Coordinates of C-alpha atoms in Angstrom, one line a residue:
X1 CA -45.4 -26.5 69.5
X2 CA -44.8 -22.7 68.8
X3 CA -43.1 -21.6 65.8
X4 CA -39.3 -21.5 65.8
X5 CA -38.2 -17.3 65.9
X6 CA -35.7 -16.3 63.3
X7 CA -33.3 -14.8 65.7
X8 CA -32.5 -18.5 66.7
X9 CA -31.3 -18.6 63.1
X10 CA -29.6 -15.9 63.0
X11 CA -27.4 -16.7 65.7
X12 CA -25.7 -19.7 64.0
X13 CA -22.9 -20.1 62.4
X14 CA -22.7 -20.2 58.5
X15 CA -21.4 -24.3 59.3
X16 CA -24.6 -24.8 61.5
X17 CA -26.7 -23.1 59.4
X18 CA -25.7 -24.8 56.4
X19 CA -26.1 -28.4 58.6
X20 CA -29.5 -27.4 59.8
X21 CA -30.4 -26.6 55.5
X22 CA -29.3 -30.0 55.1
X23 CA -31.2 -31.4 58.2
X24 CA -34.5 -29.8 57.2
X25 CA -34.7 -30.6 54.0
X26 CA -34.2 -34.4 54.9
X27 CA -36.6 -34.0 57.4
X28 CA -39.3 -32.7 54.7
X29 CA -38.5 -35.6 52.2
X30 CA -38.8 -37.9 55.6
X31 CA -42.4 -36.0 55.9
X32 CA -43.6 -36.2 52.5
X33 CA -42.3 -40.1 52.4
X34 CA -45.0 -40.9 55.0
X35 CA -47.4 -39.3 54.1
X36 CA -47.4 -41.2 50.6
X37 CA -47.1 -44.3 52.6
X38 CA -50.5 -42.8 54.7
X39 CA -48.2 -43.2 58.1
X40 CA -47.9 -39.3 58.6
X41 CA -49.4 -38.5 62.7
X42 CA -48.7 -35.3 62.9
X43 CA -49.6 -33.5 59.9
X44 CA -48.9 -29.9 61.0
X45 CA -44.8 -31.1 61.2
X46 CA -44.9 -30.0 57.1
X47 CA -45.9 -26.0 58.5
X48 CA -42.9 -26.3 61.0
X49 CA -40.5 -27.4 58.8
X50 CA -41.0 -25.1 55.9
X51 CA -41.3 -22.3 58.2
X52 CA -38.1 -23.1 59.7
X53 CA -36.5 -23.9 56.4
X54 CA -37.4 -20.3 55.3
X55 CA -36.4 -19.1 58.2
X56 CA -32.8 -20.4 57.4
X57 CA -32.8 -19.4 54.2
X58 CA -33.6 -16.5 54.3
X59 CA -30.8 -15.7 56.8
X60 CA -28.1 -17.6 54.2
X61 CA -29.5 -15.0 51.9
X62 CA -28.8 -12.3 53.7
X63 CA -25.6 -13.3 54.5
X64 CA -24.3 -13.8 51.1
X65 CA -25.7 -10.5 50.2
X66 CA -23.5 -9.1 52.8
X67 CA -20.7 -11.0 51.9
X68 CA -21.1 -10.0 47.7
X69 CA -21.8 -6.1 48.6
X70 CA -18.4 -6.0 51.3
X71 CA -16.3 -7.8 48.4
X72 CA -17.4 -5.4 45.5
X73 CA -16.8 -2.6 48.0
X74 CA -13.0 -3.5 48.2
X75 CA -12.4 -3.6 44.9

């Protein structure tokens, strides 16, 4: 399973991205739940998850940069 790109995030929408935040993080407590109950198969799910969890991130970032440097440019 190949590494999610982070044009894929940067084509959603600030609702989907925000949902997908949401979803990943769950996913990551759902990941660190098994493993503490030793029921985790498929340890390199953790690498996927933070990677795309920085991935989206980092793309919220830089749209609220965006969105603070276009509002203090109108005033």
């Amino acid at each position: 399973m190949a590494l999610s790109k982070i044009s894929e995030a940067r084509e959603l929408s600030n609702e989907k991205l925000a949902e997908e935040i949401v979803a990943i993080k769950r996913q990551l407590f759902q990941l660190r739940l098994q493993k503490a109950t030793r029921q985790l198969e498929k340890p390199h799910q953790f690498r996927h998850a933070r990677h795309r969890l920085a991935q989206l991130l980092t793309v919220e970032g830089e749209r609220s940069r965006v969105a603070s440097q276009s509002t203090k440019e109108e005033k």
